[in-house]
Amino acid sequence: MSIYILIDYAPIICVLFGLIMAWKVASARWFFISCLVVEIFGLAMTDTVMQWNTHFYIYCVFISLVFLLPIVYRKRLAMWLYSKTGYEYFNNVLKTHRFVPQEAGIICFVFLACIVNFVTWIEVLLYKYSFLSNAPIKLYIRDNTVVLVKIMVCLALLSYAFRAEFREKFIHDENC
């Protein structure tokens, strides 16, 4: 088994672990469930996308941006679901939602992955159409950068899970 395969599955493992750890905290549970849906979608598409060769890298940009949806739109989705269902869980998520440093870190790392994958895609296109004789970013930089990004995202997810209860208590004390 290649280290890259292990790294590909690491975020979903961290999301599941974080979901278990932070189950009692409504906003953290909502965050991890949202991330889990995106991770499952990404992993379900992997076999198909790996056959694309040239356009695999632009797909990586797309899926990275999709991974940001739970961070950016989680509160709005909870608000919409609460307005449609009246389910109190979504109201609790709305009341306790706070943008935290771990989310900011994830956004920065995902944007780094987007930039590297986009540049790699351009480089591969230029190589494919014989404008370049070599693809050094693809060969030497991209894979290591993506591994680093995935490791950092995993650490941010775990940090988010470990701090969830503390954050919940702080928000509760702040609202009292």
CSV table of N, CA and C in Angstrom, one decimal:
chain,number,residue,atom,x,y,z
A,1,MET,N,0.8,-1.2,0.0
A,1,MET,CA,0.0,0.0,0.0
A,1,MET,C,0.9,1.2,0.0
A,2,SER,N,0.6,2.1,-0.9
A,2,SER,CA,1.3,3.4,-1.0
A,2,SER,C,1.0,4.4,0.1
A,3,ILE,N,1.9,5.2,0.4
A,3,ILE,CA,1.6,6.2,1.4
A,3,ILE,C,0.6,7.2,0.9
A,4,TYR,N,0.5,7.4,-0.4
A,4,TYR,CA,-0.5,8.3,-1.0
A,4,TYR,C,-1.9,7.8,-0.8
A,5,ILE,N,-2.1,6.5,-0.9
A,5,ILE,CA,-3.4,5.9,-0.6
A,5,ILE,C,-3.8,6.1,0.8
A,6,LEU,N,-2.9,5.9,1.7
A,6,LEU,CA,-3.2,6.1,3.1
A,6,LEU,C,-3.5,7.6,3.4
A,7,ILE,N,-2.8,8.5,2.8
A,7,ILE,CA,-3.1,9.9,2.9
A,7,ILE,C,-4.4,10.3,2.3
A,8,ASP,N,-4.8,9.6,1.2
A,8,ASP,CA,-6.1,9.9,0.6
A,8,ASP,C,-7.3,9.6,1.6
A,9,TYR,N,-7.1,8.5,2.4
A,9,TYR,CA,-8.2,8.1,3.3
A,9,TYR,C,-8.0,8.8,4.7
A,10,ALA,N,-6.9,9.4,5.0
A,10,ALA,CA,-6.7,10.0,6.3
A,10,ALA,C,-7.8,11.1,6.7
A,11,PRO,N,-8.2,12.0,5.8
A,11,PRO,CA,-9.2,13.0,6.2
A,11,PRO,C,-10.5,12.3,6.6
A,12,ILE,N,-11.0,11.3,5.9
A,12,ILE,CA,-12.3,10.7,6.3
A,12,ILE,C,-12.1,10.0,7.6
A,13,ILE,N,-11.0,9.4,7.9
A,13,ILE,CA,-10.7,8.8,9.2
A,13,ILE,C,-10.8,9.9,10.3
A,14,CYS,N,-10.1,11.0,10.0
A,14,CYS,CA,-10.1,12.1,11.0
A,14,CYS,C,-11.5,12.7,11.2
A,15,VAL,N,-12.3,12.8,10.1
A,15,VAL,CA,-13.7,13.3,10.2
A,15,VAL,C,-14.5,12.3,11.1
A,16,LEU,N,-14.4,11.0,10.9
A,16,LEU,CA,-15.1,10.0,11.6
A,16,LEU,C,-14.7,10.1,13.1
A,17,PHE,N,-13.4,10.2,13.3
A,17,PHE,CA,-12.9,10.3,14.7
A,17,PHE,C,-13.4,11.5,15.4
A,18,GLY,N,-13.3,12.6,14.7
A,18,GLY,CA,-13.8,13.9,15.2
A,18,GLY,C,-15.3,13.9,15.5
A,19,LEU,N,-16.1,13.2,14.6
A,19,LEU,CA,-17.5,13.1,14.8
A,19,LEU,C,-17.8,12.3,16.1
A,20,ILE,N,-17.0,11.2,16.3
A,20,ILE,CA,-17.2,10.4,17.6
A,20,ILE,C,-16.8,11.3,18.8
A,21,MET,N,-15.7,11.9,18.7
A,21,MET,CA,-15.2,12.7,19.8
A,21,MET,C,-16.1,13.9,20.2
A,22,ALA,N,-16.7,14.5,19.2
A,22,ALA,CA,-17.4,15.8,19.4
A,22,ALA,C,-18.9,15.5,19.3
A,23,TRP,N,-19.4,14.3,19.4
A,23,TRP,CA,-20.8,14.0,19.2
A,23,TRP,C,-21.7,14.8,20.1
A,24,LYS,N,-21.3,15.1,21.3
A,24,LYS,CA,-22.2,15.9,22.3
A,24,LYS,C,-22.4,17.3,21.9
A,25,VAL,N,-21.5,17.9,21.1
A,25,VAL,CA,-21.5,19.3,20.7
A,25,VAL,C,-22.2,19.5,19.4
A,26,ALA,N,-23.4,20.1,19.4
A,26,ALA,CA,-24.2,20.2,18.2
A,26,ALA,C,-23.5,20.8,17.0
A,27,SER,N,-22.9,21.9,17.2
A,27,SER,CA,-22.2,22.6,16.1
A,27,SER,C,-21.0,21.8,15.5
A,28,ALA,N,-20.3,21.2,16.4
A,28,ALA,CA,-19.2,20.3,15.9
A,28,ALA,C,-19.7,19.1,15.2
A,29,ARG,N,-20.8,18.5,15.7
A,29,ARG,CA,-21.4,17.3,15.1
A,29,ARG,C,-21.9,17.7,13.7
A,30,TRP,N,-22.5,18.9,13.5
A,30,TRP,CA,-23.0,19.4,12.2
A,30,TRP,C,-21.8,19.6,11.3
A,31,PHE,N,-20.7,20.2,11.8
A,31,PHE,CA,-19.5,20.4,11.0
A,31,PHE,C,-18.9,19.1,10.5
A,32,PHE,N,-18.8,18.1,11.4
A,32,PHE,CA,-18.2,16.8,10.9
A,32,PHE,C,-19.2,16.0,10.0
A,33,ILE,N,-20.4,16.1,10.3
A,33,ILE,CA,-21.4,15.4,9.3
A,33,ILE,C,-21.3,16.1,8.0
A,34,SER,N,-21.2,17.4,7.9
A,34,SER,CA,-21.1,18.1,6.6
A,34,SER,C,-19.8,17.7,5.9
A,35,CYS,N,-18.7,17.7,6.7
A,35,CYS,CA,-17.5,17.2,6.1
A,35,CYS,C,-17.5,15.8,5.6
A,36,LEU,N,-18.2,14.9,6.4
A,36,LEU,CA,-18.3,13.5,6.0
A,36,LEU,C,-19.0,13.3,4.7
A,37,VAL,N,-20.0,14.1,4.4
A,37,VAL,CA,-20.8,14.0,3.2
A,37,VAL,C,-19.8,14.4,2.0
A,38,VAL,N,-19.1,15.4,2.2
A,38,VAL,CA,-18.2,15.9,1.1
A,38,VAL,C,-17.1,14.9,0.9
A,39,GLU,N,-16.5,14.3,2.0
A,39,GLU,CA,-15.4,13.3,1.9
A,39,GLU,C,-15.9,12.1,1.2
A,40,ILE,N,-17.1,11.6,1.5
A,40,ILE,CA,-17.7,10.4,0.9
A,40,ILE,C,-17.9,10.7,-0.6
A,41,PHE,N,-18.4,11.8,-1.0
A,41,PHE,CA,-18.5,12.2,-2.4
A,41,PHE,C,-17.2,12.2,-3.1
A,42,GLY,N,-16.2,12.8,-2.5
A,42,GLY,CA,-14.8,12.8,-3.1
A,42,GLY,C,-14.2,11.4,-3.3
A,43,LEU,N,-14.4,10.5,-2.3
A,43,LEU,CA,-13.9,9.2,-2.4
A,43,LEU,C,-14.7,8.4,-3.4
A,44,ALA,N,-16.0,8.6,-3.5
A,44,ALA,CA,-16.8,7.9,-4.5
A,44,ALA,C,-16.4,8.2,-5.9
A,45,MET,N,-15.9,9.4,-6.1
A,45,MET,CA,-15.5,9.8,-7.5
A,45,MET,C,-14.1,9.4,-7.8
A,46,THR,N,-13.3,9.0,-6.9
A,46,THR,CA,-11.8,8.8,-7.1
A,46,THR,C,-11.5,7.8,-8.2
A,47,ASP,N,-12.2,6.7,-8.2
A,47,ASP,CA,-11.8,5.7,-9.3
A,47,ASP,C,-12.1,6.2,-10.7
A,48,THR,N,-13.2,6.9,-10.9
A,48,THR,CA,-13.5,7.5,-12.2
A,48,THR,C,-12.5,8.6,-12.5
A,49,VAL,N,-12.2,9.5,-11.6
A,49,VAL,CA,-11.4,10.6,-11.9
A,49,VAL,C,-9.9,10.3,-12.1
A,50,MET,N,-9.5,9.2,-11.5
A,50,MET,CA,-8.1,8.8,-11.7
A,50,MET,C,-7.8,8.4,-13.1
A,51,GLN,N,-8.8,8.1,-13.9
A,51,GLN,CA,-8.7,7.7,-15.3
A,51,GLN,C,-8.6,9.0,-16.2
A,52,TRP,N,-8.9,10.1,-15.7
A,52,TRP,CA,-8.9,11.3,-16.5
A,52,TRP,C,-7.5,11.8,-17.0
A,53,ASN,N,-6.5,11.4,-16.3
A,53,ASN,CA,-5.1,11.9,-16.6
A,53,ASN,C,-5.0,13.4,-16.6
A,54,THR,N,-5.2,14.0,-17.7
A,54,THR,CA,-4.9,15.5,-17.8
A,54,THR,C,-5.8,16.3,-16.9
A,55,HIS,N,-7.1,16.0,-16.9
A,55,HIS,CA,-8.0,16.9,-16.2
A,55,HIS,C,-8.3,16.4,-14.7
A,56,PHE,N,-7.5,15.5,-14.3
A,56,PHE,CA,-7.6,15.0,-12.9
A,56,PHE,C,-7.2,16.2,-12.0
A,57,TYR,N,-6.3,17.0,-12.4
A,57,TYR,CA,-5.9,18.1,-11.5
A,57,TYR,C,-6.9,19.2,-11.4
A,58,ILE,N,-7.7,19.5,-12.4
A,58,ILE,CA,-8.7,20.5,-12.3
A,58,ILE,C,-9.9,19.9,-11.4
A,59,TYR,N,-10.1,18.6,-11.5
A,59,TYR,CA,-11.1,18.0,-10.6
A,59,TYR,C,-10.6,18.2,-9.1
A,60,CYS,N,-9.3,18.0,-8.9
A,60,CYS,CA,-8.8,18.2,-7.5
A,60,CYS,C,-9.1,19.6,-7.0
A,61,VAL,N,-9.0,20.6,-7.9
A,61,VAL,CA,-9.3,22.0,-7.6
A,61,VAL,C,-10.8,22.0,-7.2
A,62,PHE,N,-11.6,21.4,-8.0
A,62,PHE,CA,-13.1,21.4,-7.8
A,62,PHE,C,-13.4,20.8,-6.5
A,63,ILE,N,-12.9,19.6,-6.2
A,63,ILE,CA,-13.3,18.9,-5.0
A,63,ILE,C,-12.7,19.6,-3.7
A,64,SER,N,-11.6,20.3,-3.9
A,64,SER,CA,-11.1,21.1,-2.8
A,64,SER,C,-12.0,22.2,-2.5
A,65,LEU,N,-12.5,22.9,-3.5
A,65,LEU,CA,-13.5,24.0,-3.3
A,65,LEU,C,-14.8,23.4,-2.7
A,66,VAL,N,-15.2,22.2,-3.1
A,66,VAL,CA,-16.4,21.6,-2.5
A,66,VAL,C,-16.2,21.3,-1.0
A,67,PHE,N,-14.9,20.9,-0.7
A,67,PHE,CA,-14.6,20.7,0.7
A,67,PHE,C,-14.8,21.9,1.6
A,68,LEU,N,-14.7,23.1,1.0
A,68,LEU,CA,-14.9,24.3,1.7
A,68,LEU,C,-16.4,24.6,2.0
A,69,LEU,N,-17.3,24.0,1.3
A,69,LEU,CA,-18.7,24.3,1.5
A,69,LEU,C,-19.2,24.1,2.9
A,70,PRO,N,-18.8,23.0,3.6
A,70,PRO,CA,-19.3,22.8,5.0
A,70,PRO,C,-18.8,23.9,5.9
A,71,ILE,N,-17.6,24.5,5.6
A,71,ILE,CA,-17.1,25.6,6.4
A,71,ILE,C,-17.8,26.9,6.1
A,72,VAL,N,-18.0,27.2,4.9
A,72,VAL,CA,-18.5,28.5,4.5
A,72,VAL,C,-20.0,28.5,4.6
A,73,TYR,N,-20.7,27.5,4.2
A,73,TYR,CA,-22.2,27.5,4.2
A,73,TYR,C,-22.9,26.7,5.3
A,74,ARG,N,-22.2,26.2,6.2
A,74,ARG,CA,-22.8,25.3,7.2
A,74,ARG,C,-23.9,26.1,8.0
A,75,LYS,N,-23.6,27.3,8.4
A,75,LYS,CA,-24.6,28.0,9.2
A,75,LYS,C,-25.8,28.3,8.4
A,76,ARG,N,-25.6,28.8,7.1
A,76,ARG,CA,-26.8,29.1,6.3
A,76,ARG,C,-27.6,27.8,6.0
A,77,LEU,N,-27.0,26.7,5.8
A,77,LEU,CA,-27.7,25.5,5.6
A,77,LEU,C,-28.5,25.1,6.8
A,78,ALA,N,-27.9,25.2,8.0
A,78,ALA,CA,-28.6,24.9,9.2
A,78,ALA,C,-29.8,25.9,9.4
A,79,MET,N,-29.6,27.1,9.0
A,79,MET,CA,-30.7,28.1,9.1
A,79,MET,C,-31.9,27.7,8.1
A,80,TRP,N,-31.5,27.3,6.9
A,80,TRP,CA,-32.5,26.9,5.9
A,80,TRP,C,-33.2,25.6,6.4
A,81,LEU,N,-32.5,24.7,6.9
A,81,LEU,CA,-33.1,23.4,7.4
A,81,LEU,C,-34.0,23.7,8.6
A,82,TYR,N,-33.6,24.6,9.5
A,82,TYR,CA,-34.4,24.9,10.6
A,82,TYR,C,-35.7,25.6,10.1
A,83,SER,N,-35.6,26.5,9.2
A,83,SER,CA,-36.8,27.1,8.7
A,83,SER,C,-37.8,26.2,8.0
A,84,LYS,N,-37.2,25.1,7.4
A,84,LYS,CA,-38.1,24.2,6.7
A,84,LYS,C,-38.6,23.1,7.6
A,85,THR,N,-37.8,22.7,8.6
A,85,THR,CA,-38.2,21.5,9.4
A,85,THR,C,-38.7,21.9,10.8
A,86,GLY,N,-38.1,23.0,11.3
A,86,GLY,CA,-38.4,23.4,12.7
A,86,GLY,C,-37.7,22.6,13.7
A,87,TYR,N,-36.8,21.7,13.2
A,87,TYR,CA,-36.1,20.8,14.1
A,87,TYR,C,-35.1,21.6,15.0
A,88,GLU,N,-35.2,21.5,16.3
A,88,GLU,CA,-34.5,22.3,17.3
A,88,GLU,C,-33.0,22.1,17.2
A,89,TYR,N,-32.5,21.0,16.7
A,89,TYR,CA,-31.1,20.7,16.6
A,89,TYR,C,-30.5,21.8,15.7
A,90,PHE,N,-31.1,22.2,14.6
A,90,PHE,CA,-30.5,23.2,13.7
A,90,PHE,C,-30.6,24.6,14.3
A,91,ASN,N,-31.5,24.8,15.2
A,91,ASN,CA,-31.5,26.1,15.9
A,91,ASN,C,-30.4,26.1,16.9
A,92,ASN,N,-30.1,25.0,17.6
A,92,ASN,CA,-28.9,24.9,18.5
A,92,ASN,C,-27.6,25.2,17.7
A,93,VAL,N,-27.5,24.6,16.5
A,93,VAL,CA,-26.3,24.8,15.7
A,93,VAL,C,-26.2,26.3,15.4
A,94,LEU,N,-27.3,27.0,15.0
A,94,LEU,CA,-27.3,28.4,14.7
A,94,LEU,C,-26.8,29.2,15.9
A,95,LYS,N,-27.3,28.9,17.1
A,95,LYS,CA,-26.9,29.6,18.3
A,95,LYS,C,-25.5,29.4,18.7
A,96,THR,N,-24.9,28.3,18.5
A,96,THR,CA,-23.6,27.9,19.0
A,96,THR,C,-22.5,28.0,17.9
A,97,HIS,N,-22.9,28.3,16.7
A,97,HIS,CA,-21.9,28.3,15.6
A,97,HIS,C,-21.0,29.5,15.8
A,98,ARG,N,-19.7,29.3,15.7
A,98,ARG,CA,-18.6,30.3,15.7
A,98,ARG,C,-17.6,29.9,14.7
A,99,PHE,N,-17.0,30.8,14.0
A,99,PHE,CA,-15.9,30.6,13.1
A,99,PHE,C,-14.7,30.5,13.9
A,100,VAL,N,-13.9,29.4,13.8
A,100,VAL,CA,-12.8,29.2,14.7
A,100,VAL,C,-11.5,29.1,13.9
A,101,PRO,N,-10.4,29.2,14.6
A,101,PRO,CA,-9.1,29.2,13.9
A,101,PRO,C,-8.8,28.0,13.1
A,102,GLN,N,-9.3,26.8,13.5
A,102,GLN,CA,-9.1,25.6,12.8
A,102,GLN,C,-9.7,25.7,11.4
A,103,GLU,N,-10.9,26.3,11.3
A,103,GLU,CA,-11.6,26.5,10.1
A,103,GLU,C,-10.8,27.4,9.2
A,104,ALA,N,-10.2,28.5,9.7
A,104,ALA,CA,-9.4,29.4,8.9
A,104,ALA,C,-8.2,28.7,8.4
A,105,GLY,N,-7.6,27.8,9.2
A,105,GLY,CA,-6.4,27.0,8.8
A,105,GLY,C,-6.8,26.1,7.6
A,106,ILE,N,-7.9,25.4,7.8
A,106,ILE,CA,-8.4,24.5,6.7
A,106,ILE,C,-8.6,25.3,5.4
A,107,ILE,N,-9.2,26.5,5.5
A,107,ILE,CA,-9.4,27.3,4.3
A,107,ILE,C,-8.1,27.6,3.6
A,108,CYS,N,-7.1,28.1,4.4
A,108,CYS,CA,-5.8,28.4,3.9
A,108,CYS,C,-5.1,27.2,3.2
A,109,PHE,N,-5.2,26.1,3.9
A,109,PHE,CA,-4.5,24.9,3.3
A,109,PHE,C,-5.2,24.4,2.0
A,110,VAL,N,-6.6,24.5,2.0
A,110,VAL,CA,-7.3,24.1,0.8
A,110,VAL,C,-7.0,25.0,-0.3
A,111,PHE,N,-6.9,26.3,-0.1
A,111,PHE,CA,-6.5,27.3,-1.1
A,111,PHE,C,-5.1,27.0,-1.7
A,112,LEU,N,-4.2,26.6,-0.8
A,112,LEU,CA,-2.9,26.2,-1.3
A,112,LEU,C,-3.0,25.0,-2.2
A,113,ALA,N,-3.8,24.0,-1.8
A,113,ALA,CA,-4.0,22.8,-2.7
A,113,ALA,C,-4.6,23.2,-4.0
A,114,CYS,N,-5.6,24.1,-4.0
A,114,CYS,CA,-6.2,24.6,-5.2
A,114,CYS,C,-5.2,25.2,-6.1
A,115,ILE,N,-4.3,26.1,-5.6
A,115,ILE,CA,-3.3,26.8,-6.4
A,115,ILE,C,-2.4,25.8,-7.0
A,116,VAL,N,-1.9,24.8,-6.2
A,116,VAL,CA,-0.9,23.9,-6.7
A,116,VAL,C,-1.6,23.0,-7.7
A,117,ASN,N,-2.8,22.5,-7.5
A,117,ASN,CA,-3.4,21.7,-8.5
A,117,ASN,C,-3.8,22.4,-9.8
A,118,PHE,N,-4.2,23.7,-9.7
A,118,PHE,CA,-4.4,24.5,-10.9
A,118,PHE,C,-3.2,24.7,-11.7
A,119,VAL,N,-2.1,25.1,-11.0
A,119,VAL,CA,-0.8,25.3,-11.7
A,119,VAL,C,-0.4,24.0,-12.4
A,120,THR,N,-0.5,22.9,-11.7
A,120,THR,CA,-0.2,21.5,-12.2
A,120,THR,C,-1.0,21.2,-13.4
A,121,TRP,N,-2.3,21.5,-13.4
A,121,TRP,CA,-3.2,21.3,-14.5
A,121,TRP,C,-2.7,22.1,-15.8
A,122,ILE,N,-2.4,23.4,-15.5
A,122,ILE,CA,-1.9,24.2,-16.6
A,122,ILE,C,-0.6,23.6,-17.2
A,123,GLU,N,0.3,23.2,-16.3
A,123,GLU,CA,1.6,22.6,-16.7
A,123,GLU,C,1.4,21.4,-17.5
A,124,VAL,N,0.5,20.5,-17.0
A,124,VAL,CA,0.2,19.2,-17.7
A,124,VAL,C,-0.3,19.5,-19.1
A,125,LEU,N,-1.2,20.5,-19.2
A,125,LEU,CA,-1.8,20.9,-20.5
A,125,LEU,C,-0.6,21.4,-21.5
A,126,LEU,N,0.2,22.2,-20.9
A,126,LEU,CA,1.3,22.7,-21.7
A,126,LEU,C,2.3,21.6,-22.1
A,127,TYR,N,2.5,20.6,-21.3
A,127,TYR,CA,3.3,19.5,-21.6
A,127,TYR,C,2.7,18.6,-22.6
A,128,LYS,N,1.4,18.4,-22.5
A,128,LYS,CA,0.6,17.5,-23.4
A,128,LYS,C,0.6,18.1,-24.8
A,129,TYR,N,0.6,19.4,-24.9
A,129,TYR,CA,0.6,20.0,-26.3
A,129,TYR,C,2.0,20.5,-26.7
A,130,SER,N,3.0,20.0,-26.0
A,130,SER,CA,4.4,20.1,-26.4
A,130,SER,C,4.9,21.6,-26.3
A,131,PHE,N,4.3,22.3,-25.4
A,131,PHE,CA,4.9,23.6,-25.1
A,131,PHE,C,6.0,23.5,-24.0
A,132,LEU,N,6.0,22.5,-23.2
A,132,LEU,CA,7.0,22.2,-22.2
A,132,LEU,C,7.6,20.8,-22.5
A,133,SER,N,8.9,20.7,-22.2
A,133,SER,CA,9.5,19.4,-22.4
A,133,SER,C,9.5,18.6,-21.1
A,134,ASN,N,9.1,19.2,-20.0
A,134,ASN,CA,9.1,18.5,-18.7
A,134,ASN,C,8.0,19.1,-17.9
A,135,ALA,N,7.6,18.4,-16.9
A,135,ALA,CA,6.5,18.9,-16.0
A,135,ALA,C,7.0,18.8,-14.5
A,136,PRO,N,8.0,19.7,-14.1
A,136,PRO,CA,8.6,19.6,-12.8
A,136,PRO,C,7.6,19.8,-11.6
A,137,ILE,N,6.6,20.6,-11.8
A,137,ILE,CA,5.7,20.8,-10.7
A,137,ILE,C,4.9,19.5,-10.4
A,138,LYS,N,4.5,18.9,-11.5
A,138,LYS,CA,3.7,17.6,-11.4
A,138,LYS,C,4.6,16.5,-10.8
A,139,LEU,N,5.9,16.5,-11.3
A,139,LEU,CA,6.8,15.4,-10.9
A,139,LEU,C,7.4,15.6,-9.5
A,140,TYR,N,7.7,16.8,-9.1
A,140,TYR,CA,8.4,17.0,-7.9
A,140,TYR,C,7.8,17.8,-6.8
A,141,ILE,N,6.8,18.6,-7.1
A,141,ILE,CA,6.2,19.5,-6.1
A,141,ILE,C,4.8,19.1,-5.7
A,142,ARG,N,3.9,18.8,-6.6
A,142,ARG,CA,2.5,18.7,-6.4
A,142,ARG,C,2.2,17.6,-5.4
A,143,ASP,N,2.7,16.4,-5.6
A,143,ASP,CA,2.3,15.3,-4.7
A,143,ASP,C,2.7,15.5,-3.2
A,144,ASN,N,3.9,16.0,-3.0
A,144,ASN,CA,4.4,16.3,-1.7
A,144,ASN,C,3.6,17.5,-1.0
A,145,THR,N,3.2,18.5,-1.8
A,145,THR,CA,2.4,19.6,-1.3
A,145,THR,C,1.0,19.1,-0.9
A,146,VAL,N,0.4,18.2,-1.7
A,146,VAL,CA,-0.9,17.7,-1.4
A,146,VAL,C,-0.8,16.8,-0.2
A,147,VAL,N,0.2,16.0,0.0
A,147,VAL,CA,0.4,15.2,1.2
A,147,VAL,C,0.5,16.2,2.4
A,148,LEU,N,1.3,17.2,2.3
A,148,LEU,CA,1.4,18.2,3.4
A,148,LEU,C,0.1,18.8,3.8
A,149,VAL,N,-0.7,19.2,2.7
A,149,VAL,CA,-2.0,19.9,2.9
A,149,VAL,C,-2.9,18.9,3.6
A,150,LYS,N,-3.0,17.7,3.2
A,150,LYS,CA,-3.9,16.7,3.8
A,150,LYS,C,-3.5,16.4,5.2
A,151,ILE,N,-2.2,16.4,5.5
A,151,ILE,CA,-1.8,16.2,6.9
A,151,ILE,C,-2.2,17.4,7.8
A,152,MET,N,-2.0,18.6,7.3
A,152,MET,CA,-2.4,19.8,8.0
A,152,MET,C,-3.9,19.9,8.2
A,153,VAL,N,-4.7,19.5,7.2
A,153,VAL,CA,-6.1,19.5,7.3
A,153,VAL,C,-6.5,18.5,8.4
A,154,CYS,N,-5.9,17.3,8.4
A,154,CYS,CA,-6.2,16.3,9.4
A,154,CYS,C,-5.9,16.8,10.8
A,155,LEU,N,-4.8,17.5,10.9
A,155,LEU,CA,-4.5,18.0,12.3
A,155,LEU,C,-5.5,19.1,12.7
A,156,ALA,N,-5.9,19.9,11.7
A,156,ALA,CA,-6.9,21.0,12.0
A,156,ALA,C,-8.2,20.3,12.4
A,157,LEU,N,-8.6,19.3,11.7
A,157,LEU,CA,-9.9,18.6,12.0
A,157,LEU,C,-9.8,18.0,13.5
A,158,LEU,N,-8.7,17.4,13.8
A,158,LEU,CA,-8.5,16.8,15.1
A,158,LEU,C,-8.5,17.9,16.2
A,159,SER,N,-7.8,18.9,15.9
A,159,SER,CA,-7.8,20.1,16.8
A,159,SER,C,-9.2,20.6,17.0
A,160,TYR,N,-10.0,20.7,16.0
A,160,TYR,CA,-11.4,21.2,16.1
A,160,TYR,C,-12.1,20.2,17.0
A,161,ALA,N,-11.9,18.9,16.8
A,161,ALA,CA,-12.7,18.0,17.7
A,161,ALA,C,-12.3,18.1,19.1
A,162,PHE,N,-11.0,18.2,19.4
A,162,PHE,CA,-10.5,18.2,20.8
A,162,PHE,C,-10.9,19.5,21.5
A,163,ARG,N,-11.1,20.6,20.8
A,163,ARG,CA,-11.5,21.9,21.4
A,163,ARG,C,-13.0,22.1,21.4
A,164,ALA,N,-13.8,21.2,20.8
A,164,ALA,CA,-15.2,21.4,20.7
A,164,ALA,C,-15.9,21.6,22.0
A,165,GLU,N,-15.7,20.7,23.0
A,165,GLU,CA,-16.4,20.9,24.3
A,165,GLU,C,-16.0,22.2,25.0
A,166,PHE,N,-14.7,22.5,24.9
A,166,PHE,CA,-14.3,23.7,25.5
A,166,PHE,C,-14.9,24.9,24.9
A,167,ARG,N,-15.0,24.9,23.6
A,167,ARG,CA,-15.6,26.0,22.8
A,167,ARG,C,-17.1,26.1,23.2
A,168,GLU,N,-17.8,25.0,23.3
A,168,GLU,CA,-19.2,24.9,23.7
A,168,GLU,C,-19.4,25.6,25.0
A,169,LYS,N,-18.6,25.2,26.0
A,169,LYS,CA,-18.7,25.8,27.4
A,169,LYS,C,-18.4,27.3,27.3
A,170,PHE,N,-17.5,27.7,26.5
A,170,PHE,CA,-17.2,29.1,26.4
A,170,PHE,C,-18.3,29.9,25.8
A,171,ILE,N,-18.9,29.3,24.8
A,171,ILE,CA,-20.1,30.0,24.1
A,171,ILE,C,-21.3,30.0,25.1
A,172,HIS,N,-21.5,29.0,25.9
A,172,HIS,CA,-22.6,28.9,26.8
A,172,HIS,C,-22.3,30.0,27.9
A,173,ASP,N,-21.1,30.1,28.4
A,173,ASP,CA,-20.8,31.1,29.4
A,173,ASP,C,-20.9,32.5,28.9
A,174,GLU,N,-20.6,32.7,27.6
A,174,GLU,CA,-20.6,34.0,26.9
A,174,GLU,C,-22.1,34.4,26.8
A,175,ASN,N,-23.0,33.5,26.6
A,175,ASN,CA,-24.4,33.8,26.3
A,175,ASN,C,-25.2,34.0,27.6
A,176,CYS,N,-24.6,33.6,28.8
A,176,CYS,CA,-25.3,33.7,30.1
A,176,CYS,C,-25.3,35.0,30.7
